[in-house]
PDB file with SEQRES, HELIX, SHEET and CRYST1 records, atoms N, CA, C and O in Angstrom:
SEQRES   1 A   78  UNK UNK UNK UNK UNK UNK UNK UNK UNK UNK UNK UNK UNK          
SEQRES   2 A   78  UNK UNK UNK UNK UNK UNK UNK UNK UNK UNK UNK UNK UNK          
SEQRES   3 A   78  UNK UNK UNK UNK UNK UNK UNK UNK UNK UNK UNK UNK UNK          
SEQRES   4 A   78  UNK UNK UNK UNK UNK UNK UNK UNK UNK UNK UNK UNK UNK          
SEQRES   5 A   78  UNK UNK UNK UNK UNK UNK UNK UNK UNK UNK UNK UNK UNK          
SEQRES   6 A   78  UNK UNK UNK UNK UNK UNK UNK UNK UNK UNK UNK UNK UNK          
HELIX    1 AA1 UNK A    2  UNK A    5  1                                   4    
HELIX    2 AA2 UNK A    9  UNK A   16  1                                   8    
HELIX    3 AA3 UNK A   42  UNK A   58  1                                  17    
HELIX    4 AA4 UNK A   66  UNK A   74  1                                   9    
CRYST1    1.000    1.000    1.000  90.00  90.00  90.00 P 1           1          
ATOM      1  N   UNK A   1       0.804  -1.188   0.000  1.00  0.00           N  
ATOM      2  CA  UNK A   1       0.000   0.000   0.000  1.00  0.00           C  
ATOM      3  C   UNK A   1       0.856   1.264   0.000  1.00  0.00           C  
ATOM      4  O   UNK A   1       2.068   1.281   0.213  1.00  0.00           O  
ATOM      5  N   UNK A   2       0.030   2.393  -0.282  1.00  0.00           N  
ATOM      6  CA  UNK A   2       1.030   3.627  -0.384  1.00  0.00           C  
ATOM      7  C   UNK A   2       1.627   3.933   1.125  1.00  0.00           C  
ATOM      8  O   UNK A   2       2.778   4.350   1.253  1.00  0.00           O  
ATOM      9  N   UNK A   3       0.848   3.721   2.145  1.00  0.00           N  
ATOM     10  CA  UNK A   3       1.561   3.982   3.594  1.00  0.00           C  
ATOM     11  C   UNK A   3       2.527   3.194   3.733  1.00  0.00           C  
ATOM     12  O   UNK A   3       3.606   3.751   3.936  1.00  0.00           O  
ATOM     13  N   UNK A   4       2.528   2.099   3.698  1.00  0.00           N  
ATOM     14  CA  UNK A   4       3.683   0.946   3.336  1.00  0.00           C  
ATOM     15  C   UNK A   4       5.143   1.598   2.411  1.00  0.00           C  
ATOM     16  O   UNK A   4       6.312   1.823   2.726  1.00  0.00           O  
ATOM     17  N   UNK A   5       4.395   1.728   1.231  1.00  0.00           N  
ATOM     18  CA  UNK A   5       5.601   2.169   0.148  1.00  0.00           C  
ATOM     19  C   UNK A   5       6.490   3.446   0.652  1.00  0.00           C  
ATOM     20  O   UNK A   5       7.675   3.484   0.321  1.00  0.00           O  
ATOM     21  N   UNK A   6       5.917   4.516   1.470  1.00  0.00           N  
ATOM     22  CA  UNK A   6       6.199   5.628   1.954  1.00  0.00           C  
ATOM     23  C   UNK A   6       6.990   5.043   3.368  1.00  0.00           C  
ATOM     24  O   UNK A   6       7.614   5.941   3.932  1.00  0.00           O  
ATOM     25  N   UNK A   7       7.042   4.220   3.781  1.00  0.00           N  
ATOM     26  CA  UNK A   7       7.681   3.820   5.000  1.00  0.00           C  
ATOM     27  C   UNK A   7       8.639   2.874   5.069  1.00  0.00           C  
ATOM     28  O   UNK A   7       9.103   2.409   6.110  1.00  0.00           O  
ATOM     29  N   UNK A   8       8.932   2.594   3.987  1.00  0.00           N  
ATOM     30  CA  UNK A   8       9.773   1.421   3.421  1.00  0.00           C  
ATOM     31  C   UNK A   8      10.555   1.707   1.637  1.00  0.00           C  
ATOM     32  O   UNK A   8      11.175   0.905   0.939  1.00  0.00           O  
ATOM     33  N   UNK A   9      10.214   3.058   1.390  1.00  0.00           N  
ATOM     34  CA  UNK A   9      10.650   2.985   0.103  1.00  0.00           C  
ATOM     35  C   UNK A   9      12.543   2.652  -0.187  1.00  0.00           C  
ATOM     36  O   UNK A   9      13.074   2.091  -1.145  1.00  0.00           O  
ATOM     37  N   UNK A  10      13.165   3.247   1.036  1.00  0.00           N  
ATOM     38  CA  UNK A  10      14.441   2.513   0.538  1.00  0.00           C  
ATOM     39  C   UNK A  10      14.502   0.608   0.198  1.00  0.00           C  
ATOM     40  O   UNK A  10      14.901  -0.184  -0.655  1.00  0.00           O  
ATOM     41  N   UNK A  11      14.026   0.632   1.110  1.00  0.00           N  
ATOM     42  CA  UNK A  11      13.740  -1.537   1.084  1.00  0.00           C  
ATOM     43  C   UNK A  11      13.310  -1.701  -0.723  1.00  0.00           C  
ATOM     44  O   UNK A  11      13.932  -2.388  -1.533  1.00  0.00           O  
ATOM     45  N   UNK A  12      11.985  -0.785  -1.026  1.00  0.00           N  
ATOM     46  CA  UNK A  12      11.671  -0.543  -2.332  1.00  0.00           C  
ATOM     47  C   UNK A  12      12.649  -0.751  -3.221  1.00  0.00           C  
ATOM     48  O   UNK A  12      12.702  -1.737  -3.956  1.00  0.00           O  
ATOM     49  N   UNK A  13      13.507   0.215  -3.192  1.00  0.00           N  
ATOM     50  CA  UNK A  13      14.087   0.710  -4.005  1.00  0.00           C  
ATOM     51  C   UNK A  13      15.350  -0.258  -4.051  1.00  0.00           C  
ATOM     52  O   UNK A  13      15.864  -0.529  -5.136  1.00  0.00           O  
ATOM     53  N   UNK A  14      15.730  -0.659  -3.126  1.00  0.00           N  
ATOM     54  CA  UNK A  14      16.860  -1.842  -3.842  1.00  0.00           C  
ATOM     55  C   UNK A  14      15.965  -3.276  -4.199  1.00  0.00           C  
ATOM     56  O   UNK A  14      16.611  -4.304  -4.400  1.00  0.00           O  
ATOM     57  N   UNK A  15      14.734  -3.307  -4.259  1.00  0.00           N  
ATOM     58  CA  UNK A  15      14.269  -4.371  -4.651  1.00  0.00           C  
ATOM     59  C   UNK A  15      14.311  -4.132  -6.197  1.00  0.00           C  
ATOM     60  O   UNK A  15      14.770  -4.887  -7.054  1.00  0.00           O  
ATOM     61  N   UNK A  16      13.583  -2.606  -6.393  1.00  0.00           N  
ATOM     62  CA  UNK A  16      13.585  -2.419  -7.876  1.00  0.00           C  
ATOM     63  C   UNK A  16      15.173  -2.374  -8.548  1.00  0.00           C  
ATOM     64  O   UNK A  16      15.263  -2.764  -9.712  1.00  0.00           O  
ATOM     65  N   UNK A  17      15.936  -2.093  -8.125  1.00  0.00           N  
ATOM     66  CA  UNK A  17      17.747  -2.147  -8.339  1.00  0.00           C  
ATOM     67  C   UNK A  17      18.430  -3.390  -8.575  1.00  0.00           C  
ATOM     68  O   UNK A  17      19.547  -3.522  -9.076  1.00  0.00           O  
ATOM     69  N   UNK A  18      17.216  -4.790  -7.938  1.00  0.00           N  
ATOM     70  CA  UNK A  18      17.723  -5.854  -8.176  1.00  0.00           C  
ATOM     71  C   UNK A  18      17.158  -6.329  -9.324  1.00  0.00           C  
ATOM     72  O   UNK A  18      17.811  -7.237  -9.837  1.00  0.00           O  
ATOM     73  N   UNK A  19      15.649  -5.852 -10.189  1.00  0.00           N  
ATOM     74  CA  UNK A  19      15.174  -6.128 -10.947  1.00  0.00           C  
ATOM     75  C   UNK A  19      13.851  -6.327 -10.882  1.00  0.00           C  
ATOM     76  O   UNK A  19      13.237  -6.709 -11.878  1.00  0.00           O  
ATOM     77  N   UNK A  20      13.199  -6.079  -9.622  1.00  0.00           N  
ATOM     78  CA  UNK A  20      11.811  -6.279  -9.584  1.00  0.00           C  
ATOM     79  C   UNK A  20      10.739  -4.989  -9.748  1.00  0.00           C  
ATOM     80  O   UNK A  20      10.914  -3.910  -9.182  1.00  0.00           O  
ATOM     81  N   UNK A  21       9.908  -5.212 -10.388  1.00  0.00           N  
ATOM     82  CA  UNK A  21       8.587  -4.329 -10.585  1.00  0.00           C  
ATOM     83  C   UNK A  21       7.747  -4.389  -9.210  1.00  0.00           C  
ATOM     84  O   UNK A  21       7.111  -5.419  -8.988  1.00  0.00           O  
ATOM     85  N   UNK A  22       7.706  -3.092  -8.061  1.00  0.00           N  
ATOM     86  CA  UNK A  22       6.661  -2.931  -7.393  1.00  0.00           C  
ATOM     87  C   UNK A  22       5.670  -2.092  -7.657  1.00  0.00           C  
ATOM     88  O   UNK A  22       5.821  -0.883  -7.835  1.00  0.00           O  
ATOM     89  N   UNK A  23       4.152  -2.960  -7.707  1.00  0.00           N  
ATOM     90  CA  UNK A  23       3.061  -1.955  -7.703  1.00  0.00           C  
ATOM     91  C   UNK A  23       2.465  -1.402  -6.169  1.00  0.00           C  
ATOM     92  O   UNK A  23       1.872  -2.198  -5.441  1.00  0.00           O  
ATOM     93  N   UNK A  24       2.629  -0.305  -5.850  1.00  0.00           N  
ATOM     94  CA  UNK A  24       1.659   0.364  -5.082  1.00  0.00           C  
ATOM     95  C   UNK A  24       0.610   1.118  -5.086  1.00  0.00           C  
ATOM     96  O   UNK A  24       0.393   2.146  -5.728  1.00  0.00           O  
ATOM     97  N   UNK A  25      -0.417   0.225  -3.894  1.00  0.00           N  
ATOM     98  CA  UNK A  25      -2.107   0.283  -3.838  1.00  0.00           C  
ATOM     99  C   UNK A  25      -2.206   1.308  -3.313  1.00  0.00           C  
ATOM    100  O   UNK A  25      -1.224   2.002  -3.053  1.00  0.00           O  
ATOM    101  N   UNK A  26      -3.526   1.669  -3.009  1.00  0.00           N  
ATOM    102  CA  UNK A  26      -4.256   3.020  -2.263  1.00  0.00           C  
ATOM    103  C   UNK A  26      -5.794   2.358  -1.977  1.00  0.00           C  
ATOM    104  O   UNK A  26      -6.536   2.337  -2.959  1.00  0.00           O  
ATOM    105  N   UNK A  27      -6.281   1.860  -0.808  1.00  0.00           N  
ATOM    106  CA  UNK A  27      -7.136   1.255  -1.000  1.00  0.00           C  
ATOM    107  C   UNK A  27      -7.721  -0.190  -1.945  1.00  0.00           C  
ATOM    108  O   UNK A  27      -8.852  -0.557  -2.265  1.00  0.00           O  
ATOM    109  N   UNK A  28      -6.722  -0.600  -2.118  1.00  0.00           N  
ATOM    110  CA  UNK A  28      -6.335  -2.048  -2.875  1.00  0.00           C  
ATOM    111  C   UNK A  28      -6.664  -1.849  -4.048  1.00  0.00           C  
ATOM    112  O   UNK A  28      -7.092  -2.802  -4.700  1.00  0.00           O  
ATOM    113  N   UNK A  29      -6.550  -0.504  -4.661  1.00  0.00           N  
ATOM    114  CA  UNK A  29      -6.380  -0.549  -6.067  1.00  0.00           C  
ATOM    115  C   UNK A  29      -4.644  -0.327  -6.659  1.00  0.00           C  
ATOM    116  O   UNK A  29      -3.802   0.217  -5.943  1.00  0.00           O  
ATOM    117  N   UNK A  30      -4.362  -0.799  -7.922  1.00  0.00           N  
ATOM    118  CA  UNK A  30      -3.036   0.134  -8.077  1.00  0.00           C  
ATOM    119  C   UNK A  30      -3.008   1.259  -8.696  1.00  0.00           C  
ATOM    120  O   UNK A  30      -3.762   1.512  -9.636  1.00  0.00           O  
ATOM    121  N   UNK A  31      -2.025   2.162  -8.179  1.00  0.00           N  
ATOM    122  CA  UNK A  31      -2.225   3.515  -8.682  1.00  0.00           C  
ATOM    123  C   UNK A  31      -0.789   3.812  -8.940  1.00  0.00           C  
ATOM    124  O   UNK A  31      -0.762   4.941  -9.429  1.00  0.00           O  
ATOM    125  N   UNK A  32       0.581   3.268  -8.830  1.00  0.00           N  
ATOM    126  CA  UNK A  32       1.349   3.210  -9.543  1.00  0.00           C  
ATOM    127  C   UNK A  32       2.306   1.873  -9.614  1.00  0.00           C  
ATOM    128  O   UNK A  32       1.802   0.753  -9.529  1.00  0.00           O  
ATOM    129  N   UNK A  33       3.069   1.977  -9.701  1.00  0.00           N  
ATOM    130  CA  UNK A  33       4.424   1.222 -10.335  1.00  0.00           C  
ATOM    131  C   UNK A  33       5.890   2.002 -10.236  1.00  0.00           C  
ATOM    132  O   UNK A  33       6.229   3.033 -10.819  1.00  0.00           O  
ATOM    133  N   UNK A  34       6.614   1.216  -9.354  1.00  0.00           N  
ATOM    134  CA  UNK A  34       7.966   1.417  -9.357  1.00  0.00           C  
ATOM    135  C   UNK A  34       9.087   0.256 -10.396  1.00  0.00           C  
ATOM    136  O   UNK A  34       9.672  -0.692  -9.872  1.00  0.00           O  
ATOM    137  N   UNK A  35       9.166   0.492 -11.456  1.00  0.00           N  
ATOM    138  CA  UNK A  35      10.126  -0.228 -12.117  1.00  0.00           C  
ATOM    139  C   UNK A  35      11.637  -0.061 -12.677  1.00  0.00           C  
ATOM    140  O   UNK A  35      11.929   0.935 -13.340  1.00  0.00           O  
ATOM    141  N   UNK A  36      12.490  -0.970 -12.417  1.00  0.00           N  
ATOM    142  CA  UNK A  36      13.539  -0.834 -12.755  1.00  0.00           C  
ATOM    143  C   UNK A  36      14.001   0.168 -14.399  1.00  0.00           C  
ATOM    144  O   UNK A  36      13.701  -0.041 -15.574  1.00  0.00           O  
ATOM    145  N   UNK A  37      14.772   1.177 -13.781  1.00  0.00           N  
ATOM    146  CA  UNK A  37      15.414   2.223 -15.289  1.00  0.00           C  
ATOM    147  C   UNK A  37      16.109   1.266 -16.007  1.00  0.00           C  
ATOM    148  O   UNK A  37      16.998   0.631 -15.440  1.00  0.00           O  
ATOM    149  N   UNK A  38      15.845   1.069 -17.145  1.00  0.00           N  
ATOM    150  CA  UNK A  38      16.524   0.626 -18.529  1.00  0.00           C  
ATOM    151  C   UNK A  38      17.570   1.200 -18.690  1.00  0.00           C  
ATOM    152  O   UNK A  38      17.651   2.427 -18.748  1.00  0.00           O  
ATOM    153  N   UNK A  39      18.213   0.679 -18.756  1.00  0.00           N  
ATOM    154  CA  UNK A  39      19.748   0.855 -19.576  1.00  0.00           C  
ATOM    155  C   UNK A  39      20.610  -0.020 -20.568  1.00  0.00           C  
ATOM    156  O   UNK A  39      20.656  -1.250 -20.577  1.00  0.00           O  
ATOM    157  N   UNK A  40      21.317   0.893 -21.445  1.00  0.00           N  
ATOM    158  CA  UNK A  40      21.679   0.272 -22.081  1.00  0.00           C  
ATOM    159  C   UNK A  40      22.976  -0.246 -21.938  1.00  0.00           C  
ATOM    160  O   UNK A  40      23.948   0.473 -21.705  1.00  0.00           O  
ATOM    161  N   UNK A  41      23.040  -1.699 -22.094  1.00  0.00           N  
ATOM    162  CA  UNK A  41      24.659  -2.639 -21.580  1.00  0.00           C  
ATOM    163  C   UNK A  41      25.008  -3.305 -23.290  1.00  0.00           C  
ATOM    164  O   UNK A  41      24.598  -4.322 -23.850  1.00  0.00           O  
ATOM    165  N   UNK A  42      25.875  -2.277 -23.711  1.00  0.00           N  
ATOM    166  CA  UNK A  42      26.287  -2.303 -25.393  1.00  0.00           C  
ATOM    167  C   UNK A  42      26.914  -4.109 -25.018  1.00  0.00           C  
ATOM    168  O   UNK A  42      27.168  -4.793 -26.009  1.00  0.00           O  
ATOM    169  N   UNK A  43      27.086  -4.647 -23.833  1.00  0.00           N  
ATOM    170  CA  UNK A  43      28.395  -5.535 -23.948  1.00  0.00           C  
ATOM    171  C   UNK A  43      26.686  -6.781 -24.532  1.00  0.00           C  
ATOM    172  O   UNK A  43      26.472  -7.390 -25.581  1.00  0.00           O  
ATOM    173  N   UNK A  44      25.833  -6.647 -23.195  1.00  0.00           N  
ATOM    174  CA  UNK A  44      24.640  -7.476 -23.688  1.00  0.00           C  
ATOM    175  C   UNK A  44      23.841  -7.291 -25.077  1.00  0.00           C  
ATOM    176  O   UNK A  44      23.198  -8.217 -25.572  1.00  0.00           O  
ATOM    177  N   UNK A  45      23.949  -5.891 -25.716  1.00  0.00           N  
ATOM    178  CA  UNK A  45      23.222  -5.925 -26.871  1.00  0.00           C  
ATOM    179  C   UNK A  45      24.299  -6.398 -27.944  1.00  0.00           C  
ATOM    180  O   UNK A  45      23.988  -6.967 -28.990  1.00  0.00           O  
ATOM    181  N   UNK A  46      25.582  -6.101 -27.569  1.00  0.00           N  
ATOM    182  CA  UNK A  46      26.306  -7.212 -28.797  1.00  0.00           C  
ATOM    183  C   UNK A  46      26.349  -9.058 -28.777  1.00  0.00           C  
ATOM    184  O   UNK A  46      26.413  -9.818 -29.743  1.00  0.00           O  
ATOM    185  N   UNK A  47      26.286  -9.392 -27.276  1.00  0.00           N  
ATOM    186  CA  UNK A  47      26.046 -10.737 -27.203  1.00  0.00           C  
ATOM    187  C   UNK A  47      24.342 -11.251 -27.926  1.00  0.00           C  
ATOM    188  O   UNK A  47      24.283 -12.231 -28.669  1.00  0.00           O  
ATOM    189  N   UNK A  48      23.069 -10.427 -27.565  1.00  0.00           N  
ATOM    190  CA  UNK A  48      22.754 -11.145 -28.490  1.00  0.00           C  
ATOM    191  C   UNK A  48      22.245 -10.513 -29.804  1.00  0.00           C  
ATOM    192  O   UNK A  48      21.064 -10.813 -29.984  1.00  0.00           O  
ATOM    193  N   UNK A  49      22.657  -9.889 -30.584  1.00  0.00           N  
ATOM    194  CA  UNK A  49      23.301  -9.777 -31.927  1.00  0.00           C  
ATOM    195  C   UNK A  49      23.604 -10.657 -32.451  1.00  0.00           C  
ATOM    196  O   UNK A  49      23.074 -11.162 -33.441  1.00  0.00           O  
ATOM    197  N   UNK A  50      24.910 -11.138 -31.627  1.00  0.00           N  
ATOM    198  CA  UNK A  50      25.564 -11.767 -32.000  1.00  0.00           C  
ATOM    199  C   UNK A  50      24.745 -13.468 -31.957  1.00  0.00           C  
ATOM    200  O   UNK A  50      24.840 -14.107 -33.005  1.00  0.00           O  
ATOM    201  N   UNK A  51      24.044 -14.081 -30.872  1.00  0.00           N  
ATOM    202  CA  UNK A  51      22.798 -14.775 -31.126  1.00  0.00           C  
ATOM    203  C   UNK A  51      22.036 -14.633 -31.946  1.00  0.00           C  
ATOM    204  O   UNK A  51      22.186 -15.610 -32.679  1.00  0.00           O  
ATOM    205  N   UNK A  52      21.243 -14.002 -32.344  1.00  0.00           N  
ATOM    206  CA  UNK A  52      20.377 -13.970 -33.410  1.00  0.00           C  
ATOM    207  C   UNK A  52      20.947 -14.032 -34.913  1.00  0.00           C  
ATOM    208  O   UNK A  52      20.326 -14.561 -35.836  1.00  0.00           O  
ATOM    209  N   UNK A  53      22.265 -13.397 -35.048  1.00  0.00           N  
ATOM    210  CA  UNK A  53      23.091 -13.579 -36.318  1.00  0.00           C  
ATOM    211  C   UNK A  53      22.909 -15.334 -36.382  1.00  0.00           C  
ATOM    212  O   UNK A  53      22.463 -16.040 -37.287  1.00  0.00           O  
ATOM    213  N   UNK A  54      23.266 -15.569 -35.491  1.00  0.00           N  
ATOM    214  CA  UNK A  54      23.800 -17.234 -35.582  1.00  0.00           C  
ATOM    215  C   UNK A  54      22.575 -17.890 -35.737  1.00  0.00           C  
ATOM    216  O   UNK A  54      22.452 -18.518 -36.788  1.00  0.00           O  
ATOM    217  N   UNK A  55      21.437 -17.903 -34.786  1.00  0.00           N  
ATOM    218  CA  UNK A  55      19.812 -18.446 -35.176  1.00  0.00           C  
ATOM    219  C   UNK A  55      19.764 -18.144 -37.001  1.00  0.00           C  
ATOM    220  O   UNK A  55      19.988 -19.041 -37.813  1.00  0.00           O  
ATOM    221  N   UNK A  56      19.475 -16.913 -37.331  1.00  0.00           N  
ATOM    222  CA  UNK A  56      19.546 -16.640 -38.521  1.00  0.00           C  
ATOM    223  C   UNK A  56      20.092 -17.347 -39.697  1.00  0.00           C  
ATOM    224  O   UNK A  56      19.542 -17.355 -40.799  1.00  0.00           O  
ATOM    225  N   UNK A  57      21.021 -17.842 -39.455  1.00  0.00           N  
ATOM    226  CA  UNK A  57      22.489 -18.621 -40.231  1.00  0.00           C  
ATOM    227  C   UNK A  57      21.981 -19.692 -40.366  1.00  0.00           C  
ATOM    228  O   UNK A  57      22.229 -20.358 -41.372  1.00  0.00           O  
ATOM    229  N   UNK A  58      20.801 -20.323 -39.005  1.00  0.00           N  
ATOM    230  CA  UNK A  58      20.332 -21.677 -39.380  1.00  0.00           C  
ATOM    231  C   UNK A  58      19.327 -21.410 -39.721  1.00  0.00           C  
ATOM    232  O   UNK A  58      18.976 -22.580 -39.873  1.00  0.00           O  
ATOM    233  N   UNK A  59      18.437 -20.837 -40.014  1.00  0.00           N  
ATOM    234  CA  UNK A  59      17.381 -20.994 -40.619  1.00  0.00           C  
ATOM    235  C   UNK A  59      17.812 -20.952 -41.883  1.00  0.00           C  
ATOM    236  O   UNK A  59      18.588 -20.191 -42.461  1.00  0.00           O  
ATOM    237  N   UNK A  60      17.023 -22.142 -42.324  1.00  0.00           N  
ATOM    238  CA  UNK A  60      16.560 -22.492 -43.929  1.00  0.00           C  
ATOM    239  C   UNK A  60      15.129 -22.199 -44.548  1.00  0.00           C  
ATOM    240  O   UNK A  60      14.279 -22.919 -44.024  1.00  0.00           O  
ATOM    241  N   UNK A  61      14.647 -21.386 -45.471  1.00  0.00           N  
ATOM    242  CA  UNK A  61      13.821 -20.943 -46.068  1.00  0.00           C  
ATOM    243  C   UNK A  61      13.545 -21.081 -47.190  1.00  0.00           C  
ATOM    244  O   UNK A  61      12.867 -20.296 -47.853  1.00  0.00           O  
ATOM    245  N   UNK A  62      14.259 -22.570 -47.735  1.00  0.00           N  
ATOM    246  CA  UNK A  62      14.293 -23.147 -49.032  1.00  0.00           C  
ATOM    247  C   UNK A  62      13.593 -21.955 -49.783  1.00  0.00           C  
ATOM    248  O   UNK A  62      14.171 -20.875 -49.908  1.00  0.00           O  
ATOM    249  N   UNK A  63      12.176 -22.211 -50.340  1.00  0.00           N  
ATOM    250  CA  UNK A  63      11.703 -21.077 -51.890  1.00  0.00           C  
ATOM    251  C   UNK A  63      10.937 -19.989 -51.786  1.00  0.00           C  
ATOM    252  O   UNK A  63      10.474 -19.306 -52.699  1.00  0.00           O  
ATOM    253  N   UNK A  64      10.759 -19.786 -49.977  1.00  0.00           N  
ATOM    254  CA  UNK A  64       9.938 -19.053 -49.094  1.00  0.00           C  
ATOM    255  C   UNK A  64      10.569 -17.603 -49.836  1.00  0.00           C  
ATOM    256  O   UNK A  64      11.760 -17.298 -49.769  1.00  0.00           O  
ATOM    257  N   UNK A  65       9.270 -16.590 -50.719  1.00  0.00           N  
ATOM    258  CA  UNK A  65       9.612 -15.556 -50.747  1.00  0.00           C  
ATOM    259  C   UNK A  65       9.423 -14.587 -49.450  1.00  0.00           C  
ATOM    260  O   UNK A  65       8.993 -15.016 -48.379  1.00  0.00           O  
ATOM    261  N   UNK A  66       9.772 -13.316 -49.657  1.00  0.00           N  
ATOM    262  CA  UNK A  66       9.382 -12.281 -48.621  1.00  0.00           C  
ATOM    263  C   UNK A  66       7.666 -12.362 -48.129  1.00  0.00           C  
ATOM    264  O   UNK A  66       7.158 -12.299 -47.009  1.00  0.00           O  
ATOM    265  N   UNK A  67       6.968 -12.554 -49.702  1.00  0.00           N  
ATOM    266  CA  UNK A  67       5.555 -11.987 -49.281  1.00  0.00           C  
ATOM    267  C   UNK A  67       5.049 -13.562 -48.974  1.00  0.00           C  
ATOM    268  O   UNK A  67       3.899 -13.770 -48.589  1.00  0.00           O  
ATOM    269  N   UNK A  68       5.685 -14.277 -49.110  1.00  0.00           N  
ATOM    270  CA  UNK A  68       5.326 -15.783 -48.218  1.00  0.00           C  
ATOM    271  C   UNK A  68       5.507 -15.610 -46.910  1.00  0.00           C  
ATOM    272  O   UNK A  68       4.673 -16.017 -46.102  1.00  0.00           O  
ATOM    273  N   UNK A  69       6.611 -14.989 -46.549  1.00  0.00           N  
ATOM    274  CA  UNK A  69       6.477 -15.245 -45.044  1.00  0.00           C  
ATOM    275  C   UNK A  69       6.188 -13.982 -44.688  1.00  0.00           C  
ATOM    276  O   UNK A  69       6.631 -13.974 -43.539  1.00  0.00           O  
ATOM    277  N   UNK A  70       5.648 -12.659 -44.923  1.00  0.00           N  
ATOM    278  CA  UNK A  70       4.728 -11.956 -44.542  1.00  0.00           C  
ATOM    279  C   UNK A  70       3.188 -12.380 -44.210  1.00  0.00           C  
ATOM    280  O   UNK A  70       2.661 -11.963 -43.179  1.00  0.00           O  
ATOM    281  N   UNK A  71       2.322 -13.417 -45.331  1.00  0.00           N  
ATOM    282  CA  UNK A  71       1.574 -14.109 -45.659  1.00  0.00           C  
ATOM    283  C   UNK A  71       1.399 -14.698 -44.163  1.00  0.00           C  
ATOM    284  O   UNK A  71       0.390 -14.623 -43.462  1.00  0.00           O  
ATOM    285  N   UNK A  72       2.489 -15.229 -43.891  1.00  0.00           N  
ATOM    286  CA  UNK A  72       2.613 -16.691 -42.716  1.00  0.00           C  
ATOM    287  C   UNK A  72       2.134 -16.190 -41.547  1.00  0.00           C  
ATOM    288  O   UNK A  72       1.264 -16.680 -40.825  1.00  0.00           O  
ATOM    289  N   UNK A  73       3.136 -14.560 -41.312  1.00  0.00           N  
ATOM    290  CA  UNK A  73       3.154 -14.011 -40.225  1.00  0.00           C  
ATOM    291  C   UNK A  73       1.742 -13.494 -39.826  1.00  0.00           C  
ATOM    292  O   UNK A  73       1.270 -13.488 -38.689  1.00  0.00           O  
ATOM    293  N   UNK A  74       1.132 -13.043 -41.021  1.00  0.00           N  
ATOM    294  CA  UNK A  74      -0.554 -12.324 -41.018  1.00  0.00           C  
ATOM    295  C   UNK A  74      -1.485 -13.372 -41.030  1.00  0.00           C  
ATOM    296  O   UNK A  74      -2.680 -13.272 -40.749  1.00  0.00           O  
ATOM    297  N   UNK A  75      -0.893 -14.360 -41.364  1.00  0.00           N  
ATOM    298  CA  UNK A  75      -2.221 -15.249 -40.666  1.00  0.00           C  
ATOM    299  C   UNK A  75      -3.395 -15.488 -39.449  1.00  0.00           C  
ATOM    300  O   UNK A  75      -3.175 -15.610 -38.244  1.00  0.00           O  
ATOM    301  N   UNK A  76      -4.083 -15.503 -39.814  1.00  0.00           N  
ATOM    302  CA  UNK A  76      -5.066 -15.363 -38.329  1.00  0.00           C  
ATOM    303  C   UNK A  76      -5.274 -14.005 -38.185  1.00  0.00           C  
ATOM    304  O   UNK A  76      -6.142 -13.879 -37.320  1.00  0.00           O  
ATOM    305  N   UNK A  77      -4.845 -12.693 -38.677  1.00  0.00           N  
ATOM    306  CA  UNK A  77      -5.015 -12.095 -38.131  1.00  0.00           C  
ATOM    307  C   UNK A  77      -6.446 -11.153 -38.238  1.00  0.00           C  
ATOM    308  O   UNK A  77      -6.901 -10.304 -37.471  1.00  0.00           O  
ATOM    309  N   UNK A  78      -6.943 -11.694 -39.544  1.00  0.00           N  
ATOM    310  CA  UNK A  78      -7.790 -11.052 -40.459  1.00  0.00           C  
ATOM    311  C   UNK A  78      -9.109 -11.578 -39.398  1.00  0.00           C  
ATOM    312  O   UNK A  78     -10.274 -11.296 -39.676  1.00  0.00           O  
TER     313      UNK A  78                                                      
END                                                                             
């Protein structure tokens, strides 16, 4: 709850530092969200880059044009 969150927000705040999303209530509704700041770690966005290059490499798409697998992807959606 917000009296809670207000009386404990350091405890909060290294929870969100470790990676967790807290929502705080007001009468057991939620009325916000404390979530961890994004940042960017170039070392993790080159590792997977560098994953998906390699997934990529194995996929085989034998005679599959572009608008085939656009086709594939829009399926169901209609």
């Amino acid at each position: 709850g917000a009296y809670e969150a207000k009386t404990k927000l350091s405890e909060l705040l290294d929870r969100v530092e470790r990676g967790e999303r807290i929502t705080i209530t007001r009468h057991g509704k939620a009325i916000a969200e404390i979530v961890p700041k994004r940042t960017h770690d170039p070392v993790r966005a080159a590792e997977a880059m560098r994953r998906m290059r390699a997934l990529a490499a194995e996929v085989k798409l034998d005679d599959l044009t572009w608008e085939d697998i656009k086709a594939i992807r829009d399926e169901g959606k209609k």
